[in-house]
Amino acid sequence: MQVTKGIHLEARLQKTTFTVLLVVAVVLVAWLSTHYERKADWTVNNRHSLSETSQKLLDELSGPITITAYVVKESGLRQPIQELVERYQRHKADINLRFVDPRLAIAEVRERGVQFKDELIIDYQERAEHLQTMGQGLSEQDLTSALQRVARTDNRLIVFLEGHGERSPTGSDYHDFSQWALALKNTGFYVQTLNFGKTVGIPKNTHLLVLASPRKKLLPGEINLIADYIDKGGNLLWFIEPTVPLPGLEAVADKFGLTVQPGIIVKHGQKQKISLSTTRKRILVGLWISPLPLSER
């Protein structure tokens, strides 16, 4: 009889212990679920995970990052932006995302220089980088490129000369270079305009000076500034309209030994010749009448 009572007591003790351990386990799991989050990506090609390039960049960034998205509340871009940033936050916890309706924060928009619809600003170590989505959504490549720019301490500056009827890097006309300028920004370059009437001289940290088809004649002093920039080893990208004479830039052309020749460029394999008068975007397409050394290389 004594044995039976002992066995009964031991069974009750085991049952009580099991119940206590089960309750503790349930409480522990509940606590862990509120403090830690683990997600697995089982999609094809891991499309909900960051690429190795993005992960490596985040590993190199020390300190918090703040991403401010100036997007109206009704916009369908808020959810995709949040989902994309969450992928970065899972790899770097101190990335903060805030949404601002630009209609309700006019003073902040003006102070921060927000110029475009659906624009983001990334703040990191007292530096800021603007990311313009142009209403086309946001990709991992866009955001990672912006993070690379804001993390970079050097300044790869591309300067567009303006004030002479040039194609604008910020204009919206079909002949302007706004899309190209946006692509440059998204690949790590800084783009700004330069008007010799407002600023004397070309910035010393200029990586590239762009003459985007000036139509009005440049002043002798302006030409001297450009020539001096070239003499000091500066890089120049010069667009010339085939139907517009050089606006006083013959001296610059002479430095390179350049002469403007008449002719039409064609796309290889294109049978139909397209002239300037029939192309709205002024794309030169055509066939060289005689081969040039440059085209043979």
PDB file of C-alpha atoms in Angstrom, residues 14-279:
ATOM      1  CA  GLN A  14       5.559  14.556 -12.809  1.00  0.00           C
ATOM      2  CA  LYS A  15       2.239  15.829 -14.117  1.00  0.00           C
ATOM      3  CA  THR A  16       2.574  19.084 -12.209  1.00  0.00           C
ATOM      4  CA  THR A  17       6.159  19.541 -13.388  1.00  0.00           C
ATOM      5  CA  PHE A  18       5.136  18.897 -16.982  1.00  0.00           C
ATOM      6  CA  THR A  19       2.310  21.434 -16.703  1.00  0.00           C
ATOM      7  CA  VAL A  20       4.620  24.081 -15.247  1.00  0.00           C
ATOM      8  CA  LEU A  21       7.249  23.485 -17.936  1.00  0.00           C
ATOM      9  CA  LEU A  22       4.598  23.657 -20.656  1.00  0.00           C
ATOM     10  CA  VAL A  23       3.284  26.979 -19.345  1.00  0.00           C
ATOM     11  CA  VAL A  24       6.833  28.355 -19.119  1.00  0.00           C
ATOM     12  CA  ALA A  25       7.550  27.227 -22.694  1.00  0.00           C
ATOM     13  CA  VAL A  26       4.371  28.859 -24.025  1.00  0.00           C
ATOM     14  CA  VAL A  27       5.153  32.119 -22.208  1.00  0.00           C
ATOM     15  CA  LEU A  28       8.750  32.051 -23.468  1.00  0.00           C
ATOM     16  CA  VAL A  29       7.659  31.496 -27.077  1.00  0.00           C
ATOM     17  CA  ALA A  30       5.135  34.327 -26.793  1.00  0.00           C
ATOM     18  CA  TRP A  31       7.817  36.644 -25.391  1.00  0.00           C
ATOM     19  CA  LEU A  32      10.294  35.742 -28.121  1.00  0.00           C
ATOM     20  CA  SER A  33       7.687  36.324 -30.819  1.00  0.00           C
ATOM     21  CA  THR A  34       7.191  39.907 -29.634  1.00  0.00           C
ATOM     22  CA  HIS A  35      10.906  40.693 -29.401  1.00  0.00           C
ATOM     23  CA  TYR A  36      12.438  38.864 -32.329  1.00  0.00           C
ATOM     24  CA  GLU A  37      11.335  38.406 -35.897  1.00  0.00           C
ATOM     25  CA  ARG A  38      12.709  35.864 -38.304  1.00  0.00           C
ATOM     26  CA  LYS A  39      11.665  35.729 -41.925  1.00  0.00           C
ATOM     27  CA  ALA A  40      12.657  33.261 -44.596  1.00  0.00           C
ATOM     28  CA  ASP A  41      12.557  33.947 -48.317  1.00  0.00           C
ATOM     29  CA  TRP A  42      11.369  30.899 -50.243  1.00  0.00           C
ATOM     30  CA  THR A  43      10.605  32.796 -53.466  1.00  0.00           C
ATOM     31  CA  VAL A  44      12.288  32.049 -56.785  1.00  0.00           C
ATOM     32  CA  ASN A  45      15.694  33.799 -56.992  1.00  0.00           C
ATOM     33  CA  ASN A  46      15.097  35.193 -53.468  1.00  0.00           C
ATOM     34  CA  ARG A  47      13.396  38.255 -54.888  1.00  0.00           C
ATOM     35  CA  HIS A  48      12.334  39.389 -51.400  1.00  0.00           C
ATOM     36  CA  SER A  49      15.920  39.335 -50.104  1.00  0.00           C
ATOM     37  CA  LEU A  50      18.724  41.818 -50.596  1.00  0.00           C
ATOM     38  CA  SER A  51      21.482  41.157 -53.084  1.00  0.00           C
ATOM     39  CA  GLU A  52      25.003  40.485 -51.849  1.00  0.00           C
ATOM     40  CA  THR A  53      26.037  43.940 -53.098  1.00  0.00           C
ATOM     41  CA  SER A  54      23.419  45.667 -50.943  1.00  0.00           C
ATOM     42  CA  GLN A  55      24.249  43.532 -47.911  1.00  0.00           C
ATOM     43  CA  LYS A  56      27.955  44.272 -48.242  1.00  0.00           C
ATOM     44  CA  LEU A  57      27.250  48.001 -48.467  1.00  0.00           C
ATOM     45  CA  LEU A  58      25.082  47.923 -45.336  1.00  0.00           C
ATOM     46  CA  ASP A  59      27.847  46.087 -43.470  1.00  0.00           C
ATOM     47  CA  GLU A  60      30.184  48.972 -44.278  1.00  0.00           C
ATOM     48  CA  LEU A  61      27.800  51.668 -43.019  1.00  0.00           C
ATOM     49  CA  SER A  62      28.171  52.453 -39.334  1.00  0.00           C
ATOM     50  CA  GLY A  63      25.552  54.523 -37.581  1.00  0.00           C
ATOM     51  CA  PRO A  64      21.850  55.132 -38.155  1.00  0.00           C
ATOM     52  CA  ILE A  65      20.264  55.973 -41.500  1.00  0.00           C
ATOM     53  CA  THR A  66      17.047  57.939 -41.884  1.00  0.00           C
ATOM     54  CA  ILE A  67      14.962  57.660 -45.039  1.00  0.00           C
ATOM     55  CA  THR A  68      12.230  60.259 -45.466  1.00  0.00           C
ATOM     56  CA  ALA A  69       9.702  59.616 -48.231  1.00  0.00           C
ATOM     57  CA  TYR A  70       7.742  62.681 -49.344  1.00  0.00           C
ATOM     58  CA  VAL A  71       4.743  60.831 -50.727  1.00  0.00           C
ATOM     59  CA  VAL A  72       1.080  61.777 -50.430  1.00  0.00           C
ATOM     60  CA  LYS A  73      -1.059  59.498 -48.285  1.00  0.00           C
ATOM     61  CA  GLU A  74      -3.216  58.391 -51.200  1.00  0.00           C
ATOM     62  CA  SER A  75      -0.232  57.327 -53.291  1.00  0.00           C
ATOM     63  CA  GLY A  76       0.156  53.668 -54.110  1.00  0.00           C
ATOM     64  CA  LEU A  77       3.932  54.016 -53.703  1.00  0.00           C
ATOM     65  CA  ARG A  78       3.931  54.061 -49.914  1.00  0.00           C
ATOM     66  CA  GLN A  79       3.428  50.328 -49.478  1.00  0.00           C
ATOM     67  CA  PRO A  80       6.095  49.260 -52.033  1.00  0.00           C
ATOM     68  CA  ILE A  81       8.570  51.725 -50.502  1.00  0.00           C
ATOM     69  CA  GLN A  82       7.916  50.377 -47.014  1.00  0.00           C
ATOM     70  CA  GLU A  83       8.281  46.768 -48.152  1.00  0.00           C
ATOM     71  CA  LEU A  84      11.577  47.558 -49.884  1.00  0.00           C
ATOM     72  CA  VAL A  85      13.008  49.421 -46.893  1.00  0.00           C
ATOM     73  CA  GLU A  86      11.990  46.548 -44.595  1.00  0.00           C
ATOM     74  CA  ARG A  87      14.371  44.303 -46.541  1.00  0.00           C
ATOM     75  CA  TYR A  88      17.186  46.692 -45.644  1.00  0.00           C
ATOM     76  CA  GLN A  89      15.998  46.988 -42.043  1.00  0.00           C
ATOM     77  CA  ARG A  90      16.202  43.214 -41.588  1.00  0.00           C
ATOM     78  CA  HIS A  91      19.910  43.460 -42.386  1.00  0.00           C
ATOM     79  CA  LYS A  92      20.558  46.787 -40.615  1.00  0.00           C
ATOM     80  CA  ALA A  93      18.203  47.510 -37.730  1.00  0.00           C
ATOM     81  CA  ASP A  94      19.047  51.210 -37.331  1.00  0.00           C
ATOM     82  CA  ILE A  95      17.494  52.247 -40.647  1.00  0.00           C
ATOM     83  CA  ASN A  96      14.523  54.483 -39.925  1.00  0.00           C
ATOM     84  CA  LEU A  97      11.749  55.180 -42.429  1.00  0.00           C
ATOM     85  CA  ARG A  98       9.293  58.053 -42.140  1.00  0.00           C
ATOM     86  CA  PHE A  99       6.592  59.158 -44.545  1.00  0.00           C
ATOM     87  CA  VAL A 100       5.697  62.811 -44.997  1.00  0.00           C
ATOM     88  CA  ASP A 101       2.736  64.112 -46.967  1.00  0.00           C
ATOM     89  CA  PRO A 102       4.295  67.096 -48.793  1.00  0.00           C
ATOM     90  CA  ARG A 103       0.937  68.881 -48.842  1.00  0.00           C
ATOM     91  CA  LEU A 104       0.891  68.939 -45.044  1.00  0.00           C
ATOM     92  CA  ALA A 105       4.548  69.866 -44.503  1.00  0.00           C
ATOM     93  CA  ILE A 106       5.145  72.758 -46.881  1.00  0.00           C
ATOM     94  CA  ALA A 107       7.768  74.395 -44.656  1.00  0.00           C
ATOM     95  CA  GLU A 108       9.779  71.171 -44.350  1.00  0.00           C
ATOM     96  CA  VAL A 109       9.533  70.519 -48.086  1.00  0.00           C
ATOM     97  CA  ARG A 110      10.849  74.008 -48.813  1.00  0.00           C
ATOM     98  CA  GLU A 111      13.605  73.773 -46.209  1.00  0.00           C
ATOM     99  CA  ARG A 112      14.854  70.412 -47.465  1.00  0.00           C
ATOM    100  CA  GLY A 113      14.701  71.378 -51.124  1.00  0.00           C
ATOM    101  CA  VAL A 114      12.196  68.751 -52.225  1.00  0.00           C
ATOM    102  CA  GLN A 115      11.465  69.496 -55.880  1.00  0.00           C
ATOM    103  CA  PHE A 116       9.816  66.412 -57.312  1.00  0.00           C
ATOM    104  CA  LYS A 117       6.747  64.330 -56.618  1.00  0.00           C
ATOM    105  CA  ASP A 118       7.473  61.128 -54.669  1.00  0.00           C
ATOM    106  CA  GLU A 119      10.983  62.208 -53.655  1.00  0.00           C
ATOM    107  CA  LEU A 120      13.063  60.539 -50.944  1.00  0.00           C
ATOM    108  CA  ILE A 121      15.844  62.014 -48.821  1.00  0.00           C
ATOM    109  CA  ILE A 122      18.434  59.740 -47.211  1.00  0.00           C
ATOM    110  CA  ASP A 123      20.295  61.196 -44.214  1.00  0.00           C
ATOM    111  CA  TYR A 124      23.535  59.629 -43.038  1.00  0.00           C
ATOM    112  CA  GLN A 125      26.316  61.166 -40.929  1.00  0.00           C
ATOM    113  CA  GLU A 126      25.257  64.769 -41.574  1.00  0.00           C
ATOM    114  CA  ARG A 127      25.051  64.161 -45.320  1.00  0.00           C
ATOM    115  CA  ALA A 128      21.864  63.993 -47.354  1.00  0.00           C
ATOM    116  CA  GLU A 129      21.039  62.435 -50.702  1.00  0.00           C
ATOM    117  CA  HIS A 130      17.901  63.110 -52.737  1.00  0.00           C
ATOM    118  CA  LEU A 131      16.365  60.218 -54.642  1.00  0.00           C
ATOM    119  CA  GLN A 132      13.831  61.088 -57.327  1.00  0.00           C
ATOM    120  CA  THR A 133      11.562  58.245 -58.338  1.00  0.00           C
ATOM    121  CA  MET A 134       9.763  60.268 -61.037  1.00  0.00           C
ATOM    122  CA  GLY A 135       6.581  58.372 -60.101  1.00  0.00           C
ATOM    123  CA  GLN A 136       8.041  55.096 -61.415  1.00  0.00           C
ATOM    124  CA  GLY A 137       8.441  53.298 -58.115  1.00  0.00           C
ATOM    125  CA  LEU A 138      11.624  52.387 -56.293  1.00  0.00           C
ATOM    126  CA  SER A 139      13.952  49.451 -56.908  1.00  0.00           C
ATOM    127  CA  GLU A 140      16.713  47.937 -54.813  1.00  0.00           C
ATOM    128  CA  GLN A 141      19.267  49.230 -57.308  1.00  0.00           C
ATOM    129  CA  ASP A 142      17.914  52.780 -56.925  1.00  0.00           C
ATOM    130  CA  LEU A 143      18.074  52.715 -53.138  1.00  0.00           C
ATOM    131  CA  THR A 144      21.459  51.000 -52.930  1.00  0.00           C
ATOM    132  CA  SER A 145      22.941  53.490 -55.408  1.00  0.00           C
ATOM    133  CA  ALA A 146      21.602  56.360 -53.290  1.00  0.00           C
ATOM    134  CA  LEU A 147      23.120  54.813 -50.164  1.00  0.00           C
ATOM    135  CA  GLN A 148      26.450  54.524 -51.971  1.00  0.00           C
ATOM    136  CA  ARG A 149      26.314  58.204 -52.866  1.00  0.00           C
ATOM    137  CA  VAL A 150      25.453  59.415 -49.384  1.00  0.00           C
ATOM    138  CA  ALA A 151      28.191  57.209 -47.912  1.00  0.00           C
ATOM    139  CA  ARG A 152      30.838  58.467 -50.317  1.00  0.00           C
ATOM    140  CA  THR A 153      33.059  61.234 -48.964  1.00  0.00           C
ATOM    141  CA  ASP A 154      34.442  62.269 -52.347  1.00  0.00           C
ATOM    142  CA  ASN A 155      32.369  64.319 -54.770  1.00  0.00           C
ATOM    143  CA  ARG A 156      32.034  63.207 -58.398  1.00  0.00           C
ATOM    144  CA  LEU A 157      30.562  66.408 -59.758  1.00  0.00           C
ATOM    145  CA  ILE A 158      29.188  66.858 -63.282  1.00  0.00           C
ATOM    146  CA  VAL A 159      28.514  70.481 -64.217  1.00  0.00           C
ATOM    147  CA  PHE A 160      26.146  71.542 -67.007  1.00  0.00           C
ATOM    148  CA  LEU A 161      26.791  74.996 -68.437  1.00  0.00           C
ATOM    149  CA  GLU A 162      23.612  77.062 -68.830  1.00  0.00           C
ATOM    150  CA  GLY A 163      22.606  80.547 -69.929  1.00  0.00           C
ATOM    151  CA  HIS A 164      23.204  80.096 -73.669  1.00  0.00           C
ATOM    152  CA  GLY A 165      20.162  78.101 -74.750  1.00  0.00           C
ATOM    153  CA  GLU A 166      21.657  74.752 -73.749  1.00  0.00           C
ATOM    154  CA  ARG A 167      19.664  71.579 -73.234  1.00  0.00           C
ATOM    155  CA  SER A 168      18.690  71.564 -69.574  1.00  0.00           C
ATOM    156  CA  PRO A 169      19.469  68.761 -67.082  1.00  0.00           C
ATOM    157  CA  THR A 170      16.344  69.749 -65.140  1.00  0.00           C
ATOM    158  CA  GLY A 171      13.933  70.728 -67.926  1.00  0.00           C
ATOM    159  CA  SER A 172      10.950  68.693 -69.045  1.00  0.00           C
ATOM    160  CA  ASP A 173      10.976  69.456 -72.783  1.00  0.00           C
ATOM    161  CA  TYR A 174      11.625  66.587 -75.175  1.00  0.00           C
ATOM    162  CA  HIS A 175      15.052  67.948 -76.110  1.00  0.00           C
ATOM    163  CA  ASP A 176      16.259  68.339 -72.511  1.00  0.00           C
ATOM    164  CA  PHE A 177      18.582  65.992 -70.618  1.00  0.00           C
ATOM    165  CA  SER A 178      16.592  65.520 -67.397  1.00  0.00           C
ATOM    166  CA  GLN A 179      16.295  61.737 -67.781  1.00  0.00           C
ATOM    167  CA  TRP A 180      20.002  61.414 -68.444  1.00  0.00           C
ATOM    168  CA  ALA A 181      20.817  63.662 -65.473  1.00  0.00           C
ATOM    169  CA  LEU A 182      18.579  61.521 -63.273  1.00  0.00           C
ATOM    170  CA  ALA A 183      20.374  58.379 -64.461  1.00  0.00           C
ATOM    171  CA  LEU A 184      23.718  59.999 -63.618  1.00  0.00           C
ATOM    172  CA  LYS A 185      22.521  60.838 -60.117  1.00  0.00           C
ATOM    173  CA  ASN A 186      21.261  57.315 -59.580  1.00  0.00           C
ATOM    174  CA  THR A 187      24.663  55.898 -60.511  1.00  0.00           C
ATOM    175  CA  GLY A 188      26.631  57.973 -58.031  1.00  0.00           C
ATOM    176  CA  PHE A 189      27.264  61.346 -59.666  1.00  0.00           C
ATOM    177  CA  TYR A 190      26.355  64.789 -58.433  1.00  0.00           C
ATOM    178  CA  VAL A 191      24.812  67.035 -61.077  1.00  0.00           C
ATOM    179  CA  GLN A 192      24.549  70.806 -60.963  1.00  0.00           C
ATOM    180  CA  THR A 193      24.218  73.718 -63.378  1.00  0.00           C
ATOM    181  CA  LEU A 194      26.640  76.586 -63.872  1.00  0.00           C
ATOM    182  CA  ASN A 195      25.784  80.072 -65.088  1.00  0.00           C
ATOM    183  CA  PHE A 196      28.795  82.312 -65.598  1.00  0.00           C
ATOM    184  CA  GLY A 197      26.518  85.316 -65.093  1.00  0.00           C
ATOM    185  CA  LYS A 198      25.896  84.213 -61.503  1.00  0.00           C
ATOM    186  CA  THR A 199      29.052  82.281 -60.638  1.00  0.00           C
ATOM    187  CA  VAL A 200      32.571  83.204 -61.658  1.00  0.00           C
ATOM    188  CA  GLY A 201      34.663  80.197 -62.568  1.00  0.00           C
ATOM    189  CA  ILE A 202      34.181  76.453 -62.798  1.00  0.00           C
ATOM    190  CA  PRO A 203      34.118  74.580 -59.449  1.00  0.00           C
ATOM    191  CA  LYS A 204      37.511  73.069 -58.660  1.00  0.00           C
ATOM    192  CA  ASN A 205      35.997  69.670 -57.848  1.00  0.00           C
ATOM    193  CA  THR A 206      34.334  69.370 -61.261  1.00  0.00           C
ATOM    194  CA  HIS A 207      34.844  65.901 -62.743  1.00  0.00           C
ATOM    195  CA  LEU A 208      33.180  66.734 -66.039  1.00  0.00           C
ATOM    196  CA  LEU A 209      31.956  69.917 -67.726  1.00  0.00           C
ATOM    197  CA  VAL A 210      29.051  69.454 -70.139  1.00  0.00           C
ATOM    198  CA  LEU A 211      28.343  71.855 -72.995  1.00  0.00           C
ATOM    199  CA  ALA A 212      24.863  70.702 -73.970  1.00  0.00           C
ATOM    200  CA  SER A 213      24.467  72.276 -77.415  1.00  0.00           C
ATOM    201  CA  PRO A 214      24.759  75.996 -76.601  1.00  0.00           C
ATOM    202  CA  ARG A 215      22.894  78.139 -79.136  1.00  0.00           C
ATOM    203  CA  LYS A 216      23.870  81.645 -78.049  1.00  0.00           C
ATOM    204  CA  LYS A 217      27.374  82.976 -78.452  1.00  0.00           C
ATOM    205  CA  LEU A 218      29.599  82.668 -75.408  1.00  0.00           C
ATOM    206  CA  LEU A 219      31.470  85.746 -74.218  1.00  0.00           C
ATOM    207  CA  PRO A 220      35.265  85.848 -74.602  1.00  0.00           C
ATOM    208  CA  GLY A 221      35.699  85.679 -70.822  1.00  0.00           C
ATOM    209  CA  GLU A 222      33.528  82.569 -70.638  1.00  0.00           C
ATOM    210  CA  ILE A 223      35.509  80.879 -73.404  1.00  0.00           C
ATOM    211  CA  ASN A 224      38.729  81.689 -71.550  1.00  0.00           C
ATOM    212  CA  LEU A 225      37.360  80.026 -68.406  1.00  0.00           C
ATOM    213  CA  ILE A 226      36.533  76.867 -70.367  1.00  0.00           C
ATOM    214  CA  ALA A 227      39.915  76.882 -72.113  1.00  0.00           C
ATOM    215  CA  ASP A 228      41.696  77.320 -68.778  1.00  0.00           C
ATOM    216  CA  TYR A 229      39.691  74.426 -67.320  1.00  0.00           C
ATOM    217  CA  ILE A 230      40.811  72.197 -70.206  1.00  0.00           C
ATOM    218  CA  ASP A 231      44.438  73.322 -69.909  1.00  0.00           C
ATOM    219  CA  LYS A 232      44.425  72.224 -66.270  1.00  0.00           C
ATOM    220  CA  GLY A 233      43.353  68.714 -67.242  1.00  0.00           C
ATOM    221  CA  GLY A 234      39.588  69.100 -66.966  1.00  0.00           C
ATOM    222  CA  ASN A 235      37.208  66.745 -68.771  1.00  0.00           C
ATOM    223  CA  LEU A 236      34.761  68.142 -71.309  1.00  0.00           C
ATOM    224  CA  LEU A 237      31.680  66.583 -72.903  1.00  0.00           C
ATOM    225  CA  TRP A 238      30.518  68.769 -75.778  1.00  0.00           C
ATOM    226  CA  PHE A 239      27.267  68.306 -77.670  1.00  0.00           C
ATOM    227  CA  ILE A 240      27.041  70.144 -80.995  1.00  0.00           C
ATOM    228  CA  GLU A 241      23.887  70.719 -83.015  1.00  0.00           C
ATOM    229  CA  PRO A 242      24.580  69.831 -86.664  1.00  0.00           C
ATOM    230  CA  THR A 243      22.513  72.753 -87.948  1.00  0.00           C
ATOM    231  CA  VAL A 244      23.803  75.393 -85.515  1.00  0.00           C
ATOM    232  CA  PRO A 245      27.222  77.045 -86.001  1.00  0.00           C
ATOM    233  CA  LEU A 246      29.717  76.973 -83.153  1.00  0.00           C
ATOM    234  CA  PRO A 247      28.647  79.803 -80.805  1.00  0.00           C
ATOM    235  CA  GLY A 248      32.074  81.376 -80.452  1.00  0.00           C
ATOM    236  CA  LEU A 249      33.679  78.113 -79.327  1.00  0.00           C
ATOM    237  CA  GLU A 250      36.083  77.784 -82.224  1.00  0.00           C
ATOM    238  CA  ALA A 251      38.985  78.382 -79.828  1.00  0.00           C
ATOM    239  CA  VAL A 252      37.905  75.390 -77.747  1.00  0.00           C
ATOM    240  CA  ALA A 253      37.533  73.252 -80.875  1.00  0.00           C
ATOM    241  CA  ASP A 254      41.027  74.252 -81.978  1.00  0.00           C
ATOM    242  CA  LYS A 255      42.464  72.951 -78.697  1.00  0.00           C
ATOM    243  CA  PHE A 256      41.253  69.478 -79.622  1.00  0.00           C
ATOM    244  CA  GLY A 257      41.872  69.853 -83.337  1.00  0.00           C
ATOM    245  CA  LEU A 258      38.159  69.386 -83.979  1.00  0.00           C
ATOM    246  CA  THR A 259      36.284  70.412 -87.083  1.00  0.00           C
ATOM    247  CA  VAL A 260      32.569  69.959 -87.639  1.00  0.00           C
ATOM    248  CA  GLN A 261      31.891  67.978 -90.797  1.00  0.00           C
ATOM    249  CA  PRO A 262      28.552  67.722 -92.603  1.00  0.00           C
ATOM    250  CA  GLY A 263      26.937  64.301 -92.626  1.00  0.00           C
ATOM    251  CA  ILE A 264      24.320  62.021 -91.163  1.00  0.00           C
ATOM    252  CA  ILE A 265      24.860  59.161 -88.724  1.00  0.00           C
ATOM    253  CA  VAL A 266      22.983  55.942 -89.280  1.00  0.00           C
ATOM    254  CA  LYS A 267      22.323  53.024 -87.018  1.00  0.00           C
ATOM    255  CA  HIS A 268      24.004  49.862 -88.297  1.00  0.00           C
ATOM    256  CA  GLY A 269      21.464  47.483 -89.777  1.00  0.00           C
ATOM    257  CA  GLN A 270      18.901  50.247 -90.217  1.00  0.00           C
ATOM    258  CA  LYS A 271      17.762  50.351 -93.833  1.00  0.00           C
ATOM    259  CA  GLN A 272      15.593  53.437 -93.582  1.00  0.00           C
ATOM    260  CA  LYS A 273      17.348  56.786 -93.311  1.00  0.00           C
ATOM    261  CA  ILE A 274      15.811  59.158 -90.756  1.00  0.00           C
ATOM    262  CA  SER A 275      16.632  62.833 -91.061  1.00  0.00           C
ATOM    263  CA  LEU A 276      16.507  65.515 -88.379  1.00  0.00           C
ATOM    264  CA  SER A 277      13.315  66.931 -89.802  1.00  0.00           C
ATOM    265  CA  THR A 278      11.436  63.688 -89.179  1.00  0.00           C
ATOM    266  CA  THR A 279      12.664  62.849 -85.673  1.00  0.00           C
TER     267      THR A 279
END
